[in-house]
Short mmCIF file of C-alpha atoms in Angstrom, two decimals:
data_model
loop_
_atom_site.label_atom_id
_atom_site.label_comp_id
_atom_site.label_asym_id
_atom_site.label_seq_id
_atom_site.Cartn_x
_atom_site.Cartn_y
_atom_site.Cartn_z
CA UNK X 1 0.00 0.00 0.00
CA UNK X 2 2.39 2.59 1.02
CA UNK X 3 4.94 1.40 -1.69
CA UNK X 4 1.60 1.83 -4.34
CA UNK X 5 1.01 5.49 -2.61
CA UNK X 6 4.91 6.47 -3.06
CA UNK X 7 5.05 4.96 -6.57
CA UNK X 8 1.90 7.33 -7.98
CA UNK X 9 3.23 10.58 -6.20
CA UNK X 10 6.27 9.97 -7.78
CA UNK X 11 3.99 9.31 -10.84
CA UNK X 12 2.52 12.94 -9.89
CA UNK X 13 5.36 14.39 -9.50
CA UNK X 14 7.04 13.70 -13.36
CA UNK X 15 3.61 14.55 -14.70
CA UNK X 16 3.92 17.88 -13.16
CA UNK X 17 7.62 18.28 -14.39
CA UNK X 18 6.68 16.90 -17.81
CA UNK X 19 3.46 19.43 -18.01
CA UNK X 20 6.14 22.55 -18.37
CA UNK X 21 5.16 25.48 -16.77
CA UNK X 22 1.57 25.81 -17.46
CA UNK X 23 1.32 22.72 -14.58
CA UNK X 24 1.63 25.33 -11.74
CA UNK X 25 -1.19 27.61 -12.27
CA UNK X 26 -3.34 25.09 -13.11
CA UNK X 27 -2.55 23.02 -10.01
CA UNK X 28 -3.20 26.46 -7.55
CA UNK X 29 -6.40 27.05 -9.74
CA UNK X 30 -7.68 23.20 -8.70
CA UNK X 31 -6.69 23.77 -5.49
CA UNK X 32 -8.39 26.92 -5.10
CA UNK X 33 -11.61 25.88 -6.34
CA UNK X 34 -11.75 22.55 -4.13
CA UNK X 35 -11.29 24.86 -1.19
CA UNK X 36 -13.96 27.07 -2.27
CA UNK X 37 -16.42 24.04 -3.71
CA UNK X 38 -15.67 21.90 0.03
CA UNK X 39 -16.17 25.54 1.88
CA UNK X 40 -19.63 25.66 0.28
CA UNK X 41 -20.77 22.18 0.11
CA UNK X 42 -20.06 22.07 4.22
CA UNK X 43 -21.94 25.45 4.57
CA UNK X 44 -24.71 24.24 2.21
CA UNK X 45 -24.98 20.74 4.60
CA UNK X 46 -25.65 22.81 7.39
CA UNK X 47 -28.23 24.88 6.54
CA UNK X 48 -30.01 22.34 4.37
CA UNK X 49 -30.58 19.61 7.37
CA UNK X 50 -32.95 20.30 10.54
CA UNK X 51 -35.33 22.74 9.27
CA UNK X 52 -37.56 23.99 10.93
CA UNK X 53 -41.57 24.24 9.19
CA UNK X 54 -43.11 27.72 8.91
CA UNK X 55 -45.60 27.52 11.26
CA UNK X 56 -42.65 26.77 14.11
CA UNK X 57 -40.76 29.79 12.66
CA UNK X 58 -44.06 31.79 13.14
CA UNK X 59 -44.70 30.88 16.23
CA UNK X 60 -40.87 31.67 17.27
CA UNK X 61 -41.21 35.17 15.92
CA UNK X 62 -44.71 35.91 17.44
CA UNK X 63 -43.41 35.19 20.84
CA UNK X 64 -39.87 36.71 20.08
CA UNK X 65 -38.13 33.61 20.89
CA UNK X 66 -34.80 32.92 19.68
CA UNK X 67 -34.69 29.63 18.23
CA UNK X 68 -32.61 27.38 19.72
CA UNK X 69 -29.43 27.34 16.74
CA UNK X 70 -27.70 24.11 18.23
CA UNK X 71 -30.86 22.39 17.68
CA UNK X 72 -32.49 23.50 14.57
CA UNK X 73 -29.66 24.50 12.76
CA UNK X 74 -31.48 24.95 9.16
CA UNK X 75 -31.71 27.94 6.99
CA UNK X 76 -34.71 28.82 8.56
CA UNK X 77 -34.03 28.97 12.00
CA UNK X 78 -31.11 31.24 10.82
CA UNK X 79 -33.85 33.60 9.00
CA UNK X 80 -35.55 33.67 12.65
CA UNK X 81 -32.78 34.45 14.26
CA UNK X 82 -31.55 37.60 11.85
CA UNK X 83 -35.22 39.04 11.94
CA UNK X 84 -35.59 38.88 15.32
CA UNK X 85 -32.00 40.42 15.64
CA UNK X 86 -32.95 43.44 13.96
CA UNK X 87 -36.98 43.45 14.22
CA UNK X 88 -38.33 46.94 15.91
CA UNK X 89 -42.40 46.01 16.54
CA UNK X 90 -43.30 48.54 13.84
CA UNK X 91 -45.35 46.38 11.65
CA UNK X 92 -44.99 47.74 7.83
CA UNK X 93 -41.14 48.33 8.81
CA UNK X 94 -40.89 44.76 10.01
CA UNK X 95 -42.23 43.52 6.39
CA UNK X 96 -39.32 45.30 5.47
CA UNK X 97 -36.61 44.16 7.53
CA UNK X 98 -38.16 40.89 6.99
CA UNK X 99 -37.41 41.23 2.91
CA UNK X 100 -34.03 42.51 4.11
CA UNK X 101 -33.09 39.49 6.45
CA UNK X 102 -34.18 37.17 2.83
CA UNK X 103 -31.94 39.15 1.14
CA UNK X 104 -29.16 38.79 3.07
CA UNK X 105 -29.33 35.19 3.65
CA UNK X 106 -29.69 34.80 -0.53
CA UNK X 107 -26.65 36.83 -0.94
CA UNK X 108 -24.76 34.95 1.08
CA UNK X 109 -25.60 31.74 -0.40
CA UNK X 110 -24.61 32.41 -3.64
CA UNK X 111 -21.48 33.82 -2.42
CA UNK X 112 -18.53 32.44 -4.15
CA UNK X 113 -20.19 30.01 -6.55
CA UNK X 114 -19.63 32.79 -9.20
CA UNK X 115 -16.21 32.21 -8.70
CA UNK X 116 -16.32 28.99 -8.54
CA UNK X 117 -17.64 28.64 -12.12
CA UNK X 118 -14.93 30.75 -13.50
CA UNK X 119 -12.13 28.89 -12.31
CA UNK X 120 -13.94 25.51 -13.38
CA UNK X 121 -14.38 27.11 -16.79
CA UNK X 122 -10.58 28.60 -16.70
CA UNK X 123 -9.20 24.93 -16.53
CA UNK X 124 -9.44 23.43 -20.04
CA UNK X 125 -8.37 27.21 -21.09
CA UNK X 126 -5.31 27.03 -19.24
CA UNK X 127 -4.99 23.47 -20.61
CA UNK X 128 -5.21 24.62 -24.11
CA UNK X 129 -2.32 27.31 -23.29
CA UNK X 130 -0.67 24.54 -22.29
CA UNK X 131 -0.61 22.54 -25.75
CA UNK X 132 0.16 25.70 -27.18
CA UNK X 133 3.15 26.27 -25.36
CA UNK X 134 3.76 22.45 -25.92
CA UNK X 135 3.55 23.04 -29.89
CA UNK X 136 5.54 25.92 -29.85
CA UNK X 137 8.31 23.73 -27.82
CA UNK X 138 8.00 21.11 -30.92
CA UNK X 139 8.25 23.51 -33.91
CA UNK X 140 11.64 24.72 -31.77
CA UNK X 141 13.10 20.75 -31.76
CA UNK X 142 11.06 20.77 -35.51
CA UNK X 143 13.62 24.21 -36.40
CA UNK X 144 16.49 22.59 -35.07
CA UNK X 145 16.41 19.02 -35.72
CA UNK X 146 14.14 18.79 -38.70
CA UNK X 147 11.35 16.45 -39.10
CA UNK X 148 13.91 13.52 -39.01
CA UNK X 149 13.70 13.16 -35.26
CA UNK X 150 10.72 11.96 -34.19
CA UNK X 151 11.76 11.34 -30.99
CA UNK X 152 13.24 14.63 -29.56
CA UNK X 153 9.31 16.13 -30.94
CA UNK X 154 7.52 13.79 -28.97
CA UNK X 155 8.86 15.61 -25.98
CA UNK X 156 6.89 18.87 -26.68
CA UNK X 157 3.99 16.66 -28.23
CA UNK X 158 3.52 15.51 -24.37
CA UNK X 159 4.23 18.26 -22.80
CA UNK X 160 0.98 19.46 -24.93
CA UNK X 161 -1.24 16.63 -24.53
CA UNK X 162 -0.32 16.00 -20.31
CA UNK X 163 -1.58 20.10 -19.94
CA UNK X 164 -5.19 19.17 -22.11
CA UNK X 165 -5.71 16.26 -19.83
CA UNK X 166 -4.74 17.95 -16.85
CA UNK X 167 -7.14 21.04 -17.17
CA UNK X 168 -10.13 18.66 -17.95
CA UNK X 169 -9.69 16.41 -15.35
CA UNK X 170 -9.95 19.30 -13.19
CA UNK X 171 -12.40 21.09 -14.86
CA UNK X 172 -15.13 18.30 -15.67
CA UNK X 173 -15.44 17.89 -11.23
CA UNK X 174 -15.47 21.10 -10.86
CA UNK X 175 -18.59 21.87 -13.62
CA UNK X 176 -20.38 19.26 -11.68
CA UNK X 177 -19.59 20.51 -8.35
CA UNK X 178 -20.64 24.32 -9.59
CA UNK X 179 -24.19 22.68 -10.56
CA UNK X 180 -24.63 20.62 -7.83
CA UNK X 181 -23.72 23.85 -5.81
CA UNK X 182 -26.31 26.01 -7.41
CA UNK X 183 -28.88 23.26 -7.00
CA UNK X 184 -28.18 23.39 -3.41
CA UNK X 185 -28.09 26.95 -3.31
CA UNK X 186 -31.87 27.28 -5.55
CA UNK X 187 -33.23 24.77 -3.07
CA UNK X 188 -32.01 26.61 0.13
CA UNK X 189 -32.91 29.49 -1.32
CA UNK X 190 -36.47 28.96 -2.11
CA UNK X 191 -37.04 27.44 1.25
CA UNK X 192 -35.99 30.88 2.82
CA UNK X 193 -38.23 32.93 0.68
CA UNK X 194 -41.56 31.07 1.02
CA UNK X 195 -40.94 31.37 5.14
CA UNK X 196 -40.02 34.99 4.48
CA UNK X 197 -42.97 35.52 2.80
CA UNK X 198 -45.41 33.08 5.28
CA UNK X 199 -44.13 35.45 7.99
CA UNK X 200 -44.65 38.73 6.23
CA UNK X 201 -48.63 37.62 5.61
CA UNK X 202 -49.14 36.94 9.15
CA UNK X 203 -47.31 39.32 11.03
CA UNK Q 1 -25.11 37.30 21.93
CA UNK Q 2 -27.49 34.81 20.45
CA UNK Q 3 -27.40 37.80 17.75
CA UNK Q 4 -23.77 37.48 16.96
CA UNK Q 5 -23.65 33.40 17.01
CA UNK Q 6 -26.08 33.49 13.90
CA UNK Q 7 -23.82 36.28 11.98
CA UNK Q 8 -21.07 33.94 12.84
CA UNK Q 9 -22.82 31.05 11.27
CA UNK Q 10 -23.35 32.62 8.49
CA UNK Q 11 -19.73 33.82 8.17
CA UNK Q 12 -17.77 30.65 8.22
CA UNK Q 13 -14.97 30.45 11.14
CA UNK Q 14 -11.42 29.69 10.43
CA UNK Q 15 -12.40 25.80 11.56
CA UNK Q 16 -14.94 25.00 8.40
CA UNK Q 17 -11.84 26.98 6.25
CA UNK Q 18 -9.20 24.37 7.92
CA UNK Q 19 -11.48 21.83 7.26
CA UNK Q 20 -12.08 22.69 3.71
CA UNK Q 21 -8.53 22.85 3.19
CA UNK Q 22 -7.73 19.91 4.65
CA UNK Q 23 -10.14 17.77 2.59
CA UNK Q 24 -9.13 20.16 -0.69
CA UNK Q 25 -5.60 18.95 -0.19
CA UNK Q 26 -6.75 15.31 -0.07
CA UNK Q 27 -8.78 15.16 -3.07
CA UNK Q 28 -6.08 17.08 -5.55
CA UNK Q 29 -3.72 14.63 -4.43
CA UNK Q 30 -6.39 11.78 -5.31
CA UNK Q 31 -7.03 13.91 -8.65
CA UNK Q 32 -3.53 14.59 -9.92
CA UNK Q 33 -2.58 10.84 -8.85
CA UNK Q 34 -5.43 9.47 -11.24
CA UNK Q 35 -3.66 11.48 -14.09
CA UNK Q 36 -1.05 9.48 -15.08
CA UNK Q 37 -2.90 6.12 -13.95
CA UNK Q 38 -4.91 6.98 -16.78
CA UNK Q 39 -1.93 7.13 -19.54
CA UNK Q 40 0.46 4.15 -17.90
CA UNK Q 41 0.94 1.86 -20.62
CA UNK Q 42 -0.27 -1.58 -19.56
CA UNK Q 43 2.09 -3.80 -18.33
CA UNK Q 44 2.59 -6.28 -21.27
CA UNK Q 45 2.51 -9.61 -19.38
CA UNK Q 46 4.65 -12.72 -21.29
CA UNK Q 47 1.81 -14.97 -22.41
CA UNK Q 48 3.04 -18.48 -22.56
CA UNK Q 49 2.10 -20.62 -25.87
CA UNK Q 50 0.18 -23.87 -26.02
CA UNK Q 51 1.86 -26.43 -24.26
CA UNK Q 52 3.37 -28.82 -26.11
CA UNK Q 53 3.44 -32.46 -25.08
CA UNK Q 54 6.55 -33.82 -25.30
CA UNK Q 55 7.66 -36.39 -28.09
CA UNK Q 56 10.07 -39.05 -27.06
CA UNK Q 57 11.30 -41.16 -29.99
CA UNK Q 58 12.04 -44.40 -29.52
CA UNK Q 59 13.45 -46.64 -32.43
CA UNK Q 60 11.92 -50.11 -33.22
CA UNK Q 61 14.07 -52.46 -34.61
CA UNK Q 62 12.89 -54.22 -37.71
CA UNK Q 63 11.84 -57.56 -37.61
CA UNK Q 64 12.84 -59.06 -40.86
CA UNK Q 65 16.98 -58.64 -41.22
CA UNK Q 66 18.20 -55.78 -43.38
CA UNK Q 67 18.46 -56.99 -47.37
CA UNK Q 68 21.95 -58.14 -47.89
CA UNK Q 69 23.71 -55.24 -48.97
CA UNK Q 70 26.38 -56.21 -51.95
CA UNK Q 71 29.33 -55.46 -51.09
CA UNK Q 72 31.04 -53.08 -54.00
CA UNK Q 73 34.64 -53.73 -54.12
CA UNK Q 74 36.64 -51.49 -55.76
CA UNK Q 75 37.86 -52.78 -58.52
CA UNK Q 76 40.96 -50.97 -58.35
CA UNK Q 77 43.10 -49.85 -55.72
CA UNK Q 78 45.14 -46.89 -56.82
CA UNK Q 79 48.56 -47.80 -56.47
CA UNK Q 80 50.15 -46.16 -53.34
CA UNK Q 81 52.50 -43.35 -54.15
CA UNK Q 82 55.13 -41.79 -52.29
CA UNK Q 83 54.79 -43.52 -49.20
CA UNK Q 84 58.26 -43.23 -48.03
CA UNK Q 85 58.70 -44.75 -44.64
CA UNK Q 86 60.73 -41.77 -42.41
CA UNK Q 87 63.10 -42.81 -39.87
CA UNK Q 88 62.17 -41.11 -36.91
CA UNK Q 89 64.66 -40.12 -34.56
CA UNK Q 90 64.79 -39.85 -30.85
CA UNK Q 91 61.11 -41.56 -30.37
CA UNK Q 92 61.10 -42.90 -26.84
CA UNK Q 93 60.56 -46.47 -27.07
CA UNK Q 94 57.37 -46.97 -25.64
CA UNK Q 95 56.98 -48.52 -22.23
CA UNK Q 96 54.03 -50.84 -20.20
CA UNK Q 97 52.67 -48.40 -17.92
CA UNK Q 98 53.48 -48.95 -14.40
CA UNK Q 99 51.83 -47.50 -10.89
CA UNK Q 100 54.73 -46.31 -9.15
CA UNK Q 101 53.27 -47.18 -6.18
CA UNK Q 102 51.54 -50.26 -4.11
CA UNK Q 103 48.97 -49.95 -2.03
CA UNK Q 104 49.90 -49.98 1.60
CA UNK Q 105 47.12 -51.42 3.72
CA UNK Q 106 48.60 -50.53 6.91
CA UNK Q 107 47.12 -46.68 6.54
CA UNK Q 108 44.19 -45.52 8.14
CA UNK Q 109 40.84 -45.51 6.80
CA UNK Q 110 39.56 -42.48 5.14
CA UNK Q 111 36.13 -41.04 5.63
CA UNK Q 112 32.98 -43.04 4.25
CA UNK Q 113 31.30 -40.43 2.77
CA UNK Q 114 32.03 -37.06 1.11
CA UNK Q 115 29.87 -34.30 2.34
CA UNK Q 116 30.12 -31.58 0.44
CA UNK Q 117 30.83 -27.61 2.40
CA UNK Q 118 27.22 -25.75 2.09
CA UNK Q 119 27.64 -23.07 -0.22
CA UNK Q 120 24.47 -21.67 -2.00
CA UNK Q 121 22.16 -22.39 0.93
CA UNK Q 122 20.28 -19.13 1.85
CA UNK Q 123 21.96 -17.29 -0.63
CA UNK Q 124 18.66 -16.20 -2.41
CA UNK Q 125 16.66 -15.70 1.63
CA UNK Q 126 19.64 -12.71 2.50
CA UNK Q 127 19.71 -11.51 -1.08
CA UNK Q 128 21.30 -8.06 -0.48
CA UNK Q 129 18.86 -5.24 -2.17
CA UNK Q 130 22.30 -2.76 -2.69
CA UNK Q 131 24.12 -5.32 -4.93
CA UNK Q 132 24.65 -3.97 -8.36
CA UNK Q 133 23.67 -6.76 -10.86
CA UNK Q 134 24.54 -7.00 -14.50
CA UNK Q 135 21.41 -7.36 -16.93
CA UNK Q 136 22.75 -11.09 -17.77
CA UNK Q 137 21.51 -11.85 -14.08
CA UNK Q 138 17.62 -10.16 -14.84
CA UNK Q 139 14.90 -12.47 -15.09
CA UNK Q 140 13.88 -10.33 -18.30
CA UNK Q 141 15.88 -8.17 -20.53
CA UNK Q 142 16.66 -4.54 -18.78
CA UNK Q 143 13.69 -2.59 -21.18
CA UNK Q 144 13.67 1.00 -21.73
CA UNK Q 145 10.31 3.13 -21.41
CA UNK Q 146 11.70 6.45 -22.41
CA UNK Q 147 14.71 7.26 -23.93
CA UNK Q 148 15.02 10.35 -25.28
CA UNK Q 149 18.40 10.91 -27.78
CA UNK Q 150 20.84 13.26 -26.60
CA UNK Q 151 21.14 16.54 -28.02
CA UNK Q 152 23.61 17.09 -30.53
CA UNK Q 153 26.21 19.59 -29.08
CA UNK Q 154 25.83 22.92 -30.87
CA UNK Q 155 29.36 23.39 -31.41
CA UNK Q 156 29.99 20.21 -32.43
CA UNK Q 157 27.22 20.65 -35.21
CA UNK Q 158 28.98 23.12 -36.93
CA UNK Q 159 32.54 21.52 -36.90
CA UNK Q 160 30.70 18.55 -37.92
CA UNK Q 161 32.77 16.40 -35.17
CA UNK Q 162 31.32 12.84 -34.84
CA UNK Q 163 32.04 10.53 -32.16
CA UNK Q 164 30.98 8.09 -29.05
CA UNK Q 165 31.02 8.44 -25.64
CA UNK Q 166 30.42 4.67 -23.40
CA UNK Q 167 29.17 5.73 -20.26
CA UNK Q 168 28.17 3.28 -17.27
CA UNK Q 169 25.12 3.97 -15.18
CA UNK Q 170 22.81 2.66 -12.40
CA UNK Q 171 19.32 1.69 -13.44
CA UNK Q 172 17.58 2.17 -9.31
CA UNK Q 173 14.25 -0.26 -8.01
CA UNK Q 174 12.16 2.59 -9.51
CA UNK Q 175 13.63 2.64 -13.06
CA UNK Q 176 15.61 5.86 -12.94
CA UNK Q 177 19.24 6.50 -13.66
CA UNK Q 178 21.79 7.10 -11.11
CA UNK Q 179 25.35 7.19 -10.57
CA UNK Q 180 26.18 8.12 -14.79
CA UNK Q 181 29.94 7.46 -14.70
CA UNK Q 182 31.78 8.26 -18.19
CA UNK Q 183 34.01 5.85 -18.97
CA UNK Q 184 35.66 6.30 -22.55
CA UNK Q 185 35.42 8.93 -25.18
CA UNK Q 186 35.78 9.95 -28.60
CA UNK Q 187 36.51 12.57 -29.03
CA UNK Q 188 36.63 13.41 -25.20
CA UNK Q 189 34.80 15.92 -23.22
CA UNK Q 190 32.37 17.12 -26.00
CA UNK Q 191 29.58 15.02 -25.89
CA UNK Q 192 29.93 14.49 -21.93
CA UNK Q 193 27.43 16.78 -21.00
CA UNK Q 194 24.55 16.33 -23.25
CA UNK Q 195 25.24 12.62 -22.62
CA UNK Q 196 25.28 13.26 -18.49
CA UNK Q 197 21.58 15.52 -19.08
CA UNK Q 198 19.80 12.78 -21.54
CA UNK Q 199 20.61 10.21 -19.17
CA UNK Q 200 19.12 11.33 -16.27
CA UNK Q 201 15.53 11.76 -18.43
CA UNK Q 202 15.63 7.96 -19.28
CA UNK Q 203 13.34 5.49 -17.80
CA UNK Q 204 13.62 2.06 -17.60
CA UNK Q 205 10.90 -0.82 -16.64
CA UNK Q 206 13.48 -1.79 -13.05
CA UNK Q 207 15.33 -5.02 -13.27
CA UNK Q 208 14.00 -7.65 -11.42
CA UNK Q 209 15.73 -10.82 -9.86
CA UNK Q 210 13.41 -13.59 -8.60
CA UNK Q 211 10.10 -10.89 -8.64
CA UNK Q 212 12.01 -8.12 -7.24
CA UNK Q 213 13.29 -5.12 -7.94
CA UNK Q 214 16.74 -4.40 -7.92
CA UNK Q 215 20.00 -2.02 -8.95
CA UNK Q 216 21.40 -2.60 -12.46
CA UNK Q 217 24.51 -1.70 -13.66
CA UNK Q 218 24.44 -1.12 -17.19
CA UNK Q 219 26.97 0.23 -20.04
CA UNK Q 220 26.22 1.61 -23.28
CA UNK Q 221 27.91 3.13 -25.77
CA UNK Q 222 25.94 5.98 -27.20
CA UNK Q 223 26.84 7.44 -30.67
CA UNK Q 224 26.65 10.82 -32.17
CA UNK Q 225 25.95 10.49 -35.68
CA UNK Q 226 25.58 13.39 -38.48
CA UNK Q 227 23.33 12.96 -40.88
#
């Protein structure tokens, strides 16, 4: 087992000295998105379990109870728990602040998934810039060696082709992680606005 | 204080970042690992042919005797020429062999039976992994998975020097090259270098003796040809 694990990172580790240079940004771009993608998917796994139903959250914000956050720990109790932070007991201004508290949760959300698209859509690019770089290395050996020497072009030829397969494998996770993200985020989302608006008729 | 606790779920504390991070580092190492698993050329396994039984020939003799052969005689013998008998000189006349010796039966027995010192016991159980074997002693032929040629010196481009350089190097357990030693050249010190940085790119499939890995020492001879 651990000779298996020390054979592939050595693996690894001539892949990303055969990739050329184009290997380091793309490896700090997969690295960066993970950490954003895990960030969300965590934050998204908290507020999606042990919600609380509207007619609880009413009942919370009629008596002016804080809901209790180690217990229900959903999006909802979290919308309870902003409104009543900032409620004043003027009704058409609580509507308001209501709207405001909706907002604010929904901009949070969606935080960073932006972002996280980008990078997952940068991959392949930077992949592509790779192979480029990688054909410009093998019209160099081409200029120097002619097109006898097949074997001093294959160098650049994999230099090209390593990049390409490097920037999908990254980015084909990563496009599924950005929709499963904004699934997440729609369903949370929704949730939050329906309460919102179930408390705004009956306050 | 209830107030700031939700804020601070909302914001995420530096223990879901660590966290992230943490698993981030995990699964690019998974990721970047699968990479070349995906490219490794498959390990071309010997396939052994049909067996084949084994044919032992045995010879029947015939029953019925062989037909009388007739004898041809040669009709004539071709007269013998130039035999001419040489005296030869100083020829030791030749002697009955004799044992210059009896055999005395007053000496003590020798031993019964000949046991032979133990030599090659264990000597595959301690096999040393830091001995430097030869490819004769490989269980397969010492193959090469990348060899990239040399590059021809600049200089010696345009003077349009040719030449040879025999180096002797250390294929490791993992298939790299270590310890490039130079041993001859022609002409000497031009080719050394790009020789030394090609060398160090090549990758072999690793010796192996009985199943497993080992050093080999290997020499070449690697030319540099114009074309």
């Amino acid at each position: 087992m651990e000779a298996f694990i020390r054979e592939n990172l050595e693996l690894t580790a001539d892949l990303l000295h055969d990739g050329g240079m184009v290997m380091v940004p793309l490896v700090v771009l997969s690295l960066f998105m993970w950490l954003l993608i895990i960030e969300r998917a965590l934050f998204f796994r908290r507020l999606y379990r042990k919600n609380m139903n509207a007619r609880t959250a009413l009942s919370l914000v009629r008596e002016g109870r804080m809901p209790d956050l180690g217990k229900q720990k959903g999006a909802v109790s979290l919308l309870v728990a902003e409104f009543l932070g900032c409620r004043t007991g003027n009704s058409p201004l609580d509507r308001h602040l209501l709207d405001a508290s909706v907002d604010r949760i929904n901009r949070r959300l969606t935080r960073s998934l932006a972002l996280i698209g980008v990078l997952a859509a940068m991959a392949p690019l930077m992949g592509l810039l790779g192979t480029v770089t990688g054909m410009i290395t093998t019209f160099d050996v081409l200029a120097v060696f002619g097109t006898g020497n097949a074997k001093a072009m294959a160098g650049g030829i994999s230099e090209s082709l390593i990049t390409t397969q490097t920037g999908l494998v990254v980015a084909i996770p990563g496009l599924y992680m950005k929709g499963f993200l904004d699934r997440r985020a729609e369903g949370i989302s929704r949730r939050v606005r329906r309460v919102g608006l179930y408390l705004k008729r009956h306050l | 204080m209830k107030e700031t606790q939700a804020i601070a779920r909302l914001n995420p504390g530096w223990s879901a970042w660590m966290a992230a991070a943490a698993a981030t580092l995990a699964l690019n190492l998974a990721l970047f690992s699968v990479i070349p698993n995906l490219m490794a050329p498959e390990e071309a396994t010997p396939t052994l042919g049909p067996m084949i039984p084994q044919i032992q020939l045995t010879r029947v003799r015939r029953t019925e005797p062989d037909p009388v052969k007739e004898k041809v005689r040669p009709q004539e013998k071709k007269p013998e020429e130039k035999r001419v008998a040489k005296p030869k000189i100083g020829r030791p006349a030749a002697r009955p062999l004799t044992l210059p010796f009896e055999i005395n039966t007053r000496l003590p027995g020798g031993p019964g039976t000949l046991v032979l010192p133990q030599v090659m016991s264990g000597a595959l159980t301690n096999l040393n992994l830091d001995t430097l074997f030869s490819p004769g002693d490989l269980d397969q032929p010492l193959t090469p998975l990348s060899r990239i040629p040399p590059v021809y010196p600049f200089k010696a481009k345009r003077q349009g020097i040719e030449g040879w350089v025999s180096v002797e190097f250390t294929v490791t357990e993992q298939g790299r090259v270590a310890d490039i030693k130079i041993l001859s050249a022609k002409p000497e010190k031009i080719f050394d270098a790009s020789v030394i940085q090609c060398l160090t790119a090549w990758r072999f499939k690793p010796g192996r003796v009985g199943g497993e890995p080992v050093k080999t020492r290997v020499k070449t001879r690697i030319r540099f040809e114009l074309n």
